[in-house]
XYZ file of C-alpha atoms in Angstrom:
289
model
C 131.265 125.768 111.130
C 134.169 127.140 113.351
C 135.747 128.537 110.403
C 132.786 130.222 109.589
C 132.208 131.234 113.641
C 135.922 132.519 113.325
C 135.572 134.343 110.464
C 132.594 136.443 111.871
C 134.596 137.174 114.929
C 137.089 138.258 113.377
C 135.618 140.886 110.952
C 132.101 140.906 112.773
C 132.901 145.413 112.869
C 133.274 145.271 109.056
C 130.243 143.247 108.468
C 128.590 145.520 110.695
C 129.363 148.306 109.006
C 128.096 146.928 105.848
C 125.010 145.796 107.092
C 124.108 149.807 108.474
C 125.435 151.337 105.505
C 122.572 148.942 103.299
C 119.813 149.982 105.757
C 120.799 153.841 105.736
C 120.834 153.900 102.098
C 117.465 151.813 101.656
C 116.034 154.356 104.463
C 117.924 157.569 102.802
C 116.275 156.411 99.296
C 112.813 154.809 100.376
C 111.976 158.129 102.686
C 113.155 161.141 100.782
C 111.986 162.055 97.216
C 114.970 163.755 96.282
C 117.222 161.727 97.028
C 115.107 158.679 95.744
C 114.666 160.541 92.153
C 118.409 161.213 91.744
C 118.786 157.417 92.528
C 115.690 156.530 89.827
C 117.420 158.585 87.152
C 120.991 157.127 87.849
C 119.920 153.558 87.925
C 118.220 154.146 84.695
C 121.417 155.771 82.707
C 123.155 152.836 84.395
C 120.698 149.878 83.203
C 119.947 152.199 79.322
C 123.699 152.372 78.853
C 124.031 148.534 79.888
C 121.225 147.736 77.293
C 122.860 149.650 74.607
C 126.102 148.157 75.030
C 123.807 144.625 74.791
C 122.327 145.759 71.653
C 125.553 146.860 70.178
C 126.897 143.360 70.373
C 124.158 141.839 69.098
C 123.966 143.923 66.036
C 127.993 143.163 65.712
C 127.208 139.247 65.824
C 123.837 139.580 63.442
C 126.154 141.682 60.605
C 126.814 138.290 58.650
C 123.331 137.386 58.598
C 122.142 140.784 57.604
C 124.614 140.647 55.071
C 122.815 137.544 53.337
C 119.800 138.709 53.298
C 120.967 141.847 51.635
C 123.080 139.796 48.899
C 119.554 137.789 48.248
C 117.330 140.395 47.899
C 119.616 142.762 45.668
C 119.468 139.993 43.379
C 115.741 139.427 43.444
C 115.586 143.391 42.889
C 117.652 142.972 39.805
C 115.306 140.798 38.370
C 112.160 142.397 39.243
C 113.716 145.647 37.666
C 114.312 143.777 34.511
C 110.988 142.071 34.410
C 109.690 145.682 35.088
C 111.732 147.170 31.926
C 109.755 144.365 29.556
C 106.737 144.711 30.654
C 107.059 148.747 29.861
C 108.663 147.964 26.439
C 105.605 145.487 25.754
C 102.269 147.688 26.190
C 100.065 145.631 24.090
C 101.013 142.101 26.061
C 99.044 140.836 29.097
C 101.179 142.029 32.104
C 99.729 138.846 34.288
C 100.970 136.470 31.814
C 104.310 137.750 31.767
C 104.238 137.916 35.499
C 103.837 134.255 35.726
C 106.066 133.190 32.940
C 108.700 135.495 35.035
C 107.821 133.474 38.203
C 108.085 130.729 36.315
C 111.545 131.202 34.904
C 112.642 131.913 38.442
C 111.601 129.002 40.215
C 113.879 127.146 38.222
C 116.974 128.260 39.844
C 117.706 127.474 43.664
C 120.305 130.254 45.506
C 122.529 128.412 48.028
C 124.762 131.848 50.098
C 128.062 131.112 50.776
C 131.278 133.068 52.128
C 134.397 133.737 50.244
C 136.872 131.588 51.819
C 140.067 132.845 50.259
C 140.116 134.928 46.546
C 142.698 137.100 44.779
C 143.150 139.702 42.097
C 146.467 140.523 41.315
C 147.108 137.649 39.108
C 146.624 136.501 35.600
C 144.781 133.229 37.125
C 142.818 134.450 39.951
C 140.751 132.060 42.036
C 138.124 132.014 44.458
C 137.277 129.596 47.484
C 133.678 129.666 49.069
C 132.688 127.808 52.225
C 130.065 125.597 49.935
C 130.395 122.098 48.480
C 128.626 119.037 47.038
C 127.030 118.210 50.338
C 124.951 121.795 49.940
C 124.160 121.092 46.335
C 126.594 122.912 44.564
C 128.053 121.372 41.521
C 130.345 121.987 38.815
C 129.807 124.654 36.202
C 127.108 126.663 38.434
C 127.104 130.027 38.034
C 128.231 132.462 41.343
C 126.888 136.077 41.881
C 126.906 138.443 44.260
C 124.631 141.235 45.029
C 126.229 143.793 43.110
C 126.581 141.405 39.623
C 128.554 138.364 38.265
C 131.158 136.757 39.926
C 132.372 133.530 38.154
C 131.681 130.233 37.833
C 132.204 126.944 40.015
C 135.301 124.920 38.566
C 135.920 122.024 41.669
C 133.706 121.026 44.136
C 134.814 119.122 47.649
C 132.071 118.165 50.632
C 132.718 121.500 51.980
C 134.354 123.550 49.550
C 134.417 124.547 46.122
C 137.036 126.924 44.068
C 135.396 129.312 41.875
C 136.735 130.840 38.624
C 135.846 134.606 38.926
C 135.534 137.122 35.889
C 139.165 138.047 36.996
C 140.755 134.775 35.294
C 142.655 135.358 31.818
C 143.035 131.828 30.406
C 139.595 130.521 31.576
C 136.879 133.054 32.026
C 134.620 133.838 29.284
C 130.705 134.692 29.988
C 128.188 135.437 27.617
C 126.632 139.055 28.198
C 123.765 141.469 26.524
C 123.852 145.075 26.396
C 120.646 146.187 28.343
C 117.768 146.708 26.674
C 119.329 146.594 23.199
C 119.499 142.655 22.619
C 123.050 142.752 21.274
C 125.576 140.210 22.660
C 128.738 138.992 23.142
C 131.165 137.551 25.847
C 133.262 138.960 28.548
C 136.798 139.128 28.833
C 139.339 140.160 31.557
C 143.449 140.467 30.172
C 144.511 141.219 33.723
C 145.810 144.375 35.380
C 142.878 146.347 36.358
C 140.576 144.210 38.425
C 137.375 146.750 37.975
C 137.690 146.296 34.141
C 137.030 143.794 31.683
C 136.128 143.561 27.975
C 132.930 142.542 26.087
C 134.183 141.063 22.774
C 132.395 140.342 19.577
C 129.588 143.154 19.345
C 128.258 143.055 15.872
C 129.411 146.578 13.746
C 125.296 146.911 13.406
C 124.571 147.727 17.210
C 122.963 150.478 18.204
C 124.392 151.496 21.923
C 126.033 154.347 23.676
C 128.514 155.025 26.669
C 127.068 154.562 29.979
C 124.661 151.509 29.064
C 124.695 148.670 31.093
C 125.532 145.064 30.630
C 124.176 142.027 31.890
C 124.300 137.928 31.601
C 122.213 136.950 28.195
C 120.564 134.265 29.512
C 122.142 132.038 26.408
C 123.907 129.686 28.322
C 122.344 127.487 31.362
C 124.856 129.239 33.865
C 123.181 132.287 34.292
C 119.656 133.370 34.156
C 119.535 136.477 32.080
C 119.790 139.811 33.697
C 122.410 139.475 36.264
C 124.587 142.723 36.021
C 127.724 142.902 34.546
C 128.872 146.584 34.296
C 128.713 149.731 32.624
C 129.975 150.519 29.507
C 132.716 153.242 29.554
C 134.791 152.860 26.517
C 133.838 151.855 22.734
C 136.732 150.684 20.350
C 137.403 148.795 17.165
C 138.222 145.019 16.960
C 141.651 144.293 16.062
C 139.912 142.785 12.289
C 137.818 145.686 12.126
C 134.530 143.519 11.995
C 132.894 144.060 15.335
C 133.378 146.465 18.810
C 135.005 145.562 21.640
C 133.708 147.366 24.709
C 135.642 148.441 28.267
C 133.212 147.730 30.919
C 133.288 148.627 34.259
C 132.446 145.740 36.310
C 129.611 146.058 39.225
C 131.598 143.530 41.453
C 134.267 144.623 43.280
C 136.295 141.757 43.991
C 139.196 143.147 46.173
C 135.938 143.274 49.302
C 134.160 140.146 47.909
C 132.436 138.421 50.957
C 129.433 136.871 50.253
C 128.090 135.377 47.486
C 125.632 132.707 45.975
C 125.891 130.046 43.903
C 122.899 129.713 41.419
C 121.280 126.194 40.333
C 119.339 125.426 37.386
C 117.079 122.711 38.075
C 116.426 122.472 34.514
C 120.281 121.984 33.409
C 119.979 118.238 33.501
C 117.170 118.263 31.305
C 118.510 120.723 28.465
C 121.972 119.014 28.620
C 120.077 115.457 28.383
C 118.035 117.407 25.271
C 120.995 117.754 24.085
C 122.891 114.529 23.814
C 119.548 113.299 22.061
C 119.897 115.820 19.365
C 123.785 114.932 19.042
C 122.892 111.214 18.812
C 120.050 111.551 16.639
C 122.215 113.589 14.120
C 124.850 111.240 14.551
C 123.068 108.087 13.504
C 121.100 109.627 10.700
C 122.390 108.159 7.431
C 123.869 110.070 5.263
C 122.006 110.748 2.133
């Protein structure tokens, strides 16, 4: 208490000046309309600027969540476009039945959003690491995609992380693809070099298509659903043996700036595998005639 009194006694003239300044300011702005309006306008400008900065900071920290939502939304929009195209192509069908079938088809799949932890595009055996693992429901051989298209297939899984073999992997990546709206299918292969280009092999010679057609997943495997975008046909070549076509495809996924992806979990895969195993066992056990 003595220290406080000593401080006031020592600096009382400064404290008195501060009190008088505050009192004069209140009287000035309270009883003079012009000064009051100036103060009100200036205060609003300052407060507005503070709110603007606050909004910018909040917006920055919400970008990750927005990006995840956009990636997920892009996938469903692509599926809806595929469905609408199929509906228009079959004018005599009952659209309500087709819509129900499509919803039932999509309900088989669960999407697990994930972030890319590490990635490479300049090797022949590129790999991607994501921040989701077995604790999040990720398993080996699940498909991985982003808002722009196909990414790859899960190869190794730990509790919290997974390693993905992307399209940009020469020895290991082969994904079943089809030409959109044409029905012809082959498999996607990358041969190194340009990370924006891959090739679709084994398109039959009788197939009818053109440059600029889109390539998408065929749905003939349990890894990817039908209609996930792969890329656009850029050039058409003959295969080495001359029995099929080889398509140069500009990939829709930009692997160099890949950030947000989702793992596609097919609830029906287990049932399909069990059925296939049962079929193999029955064939093996059937006595030869």
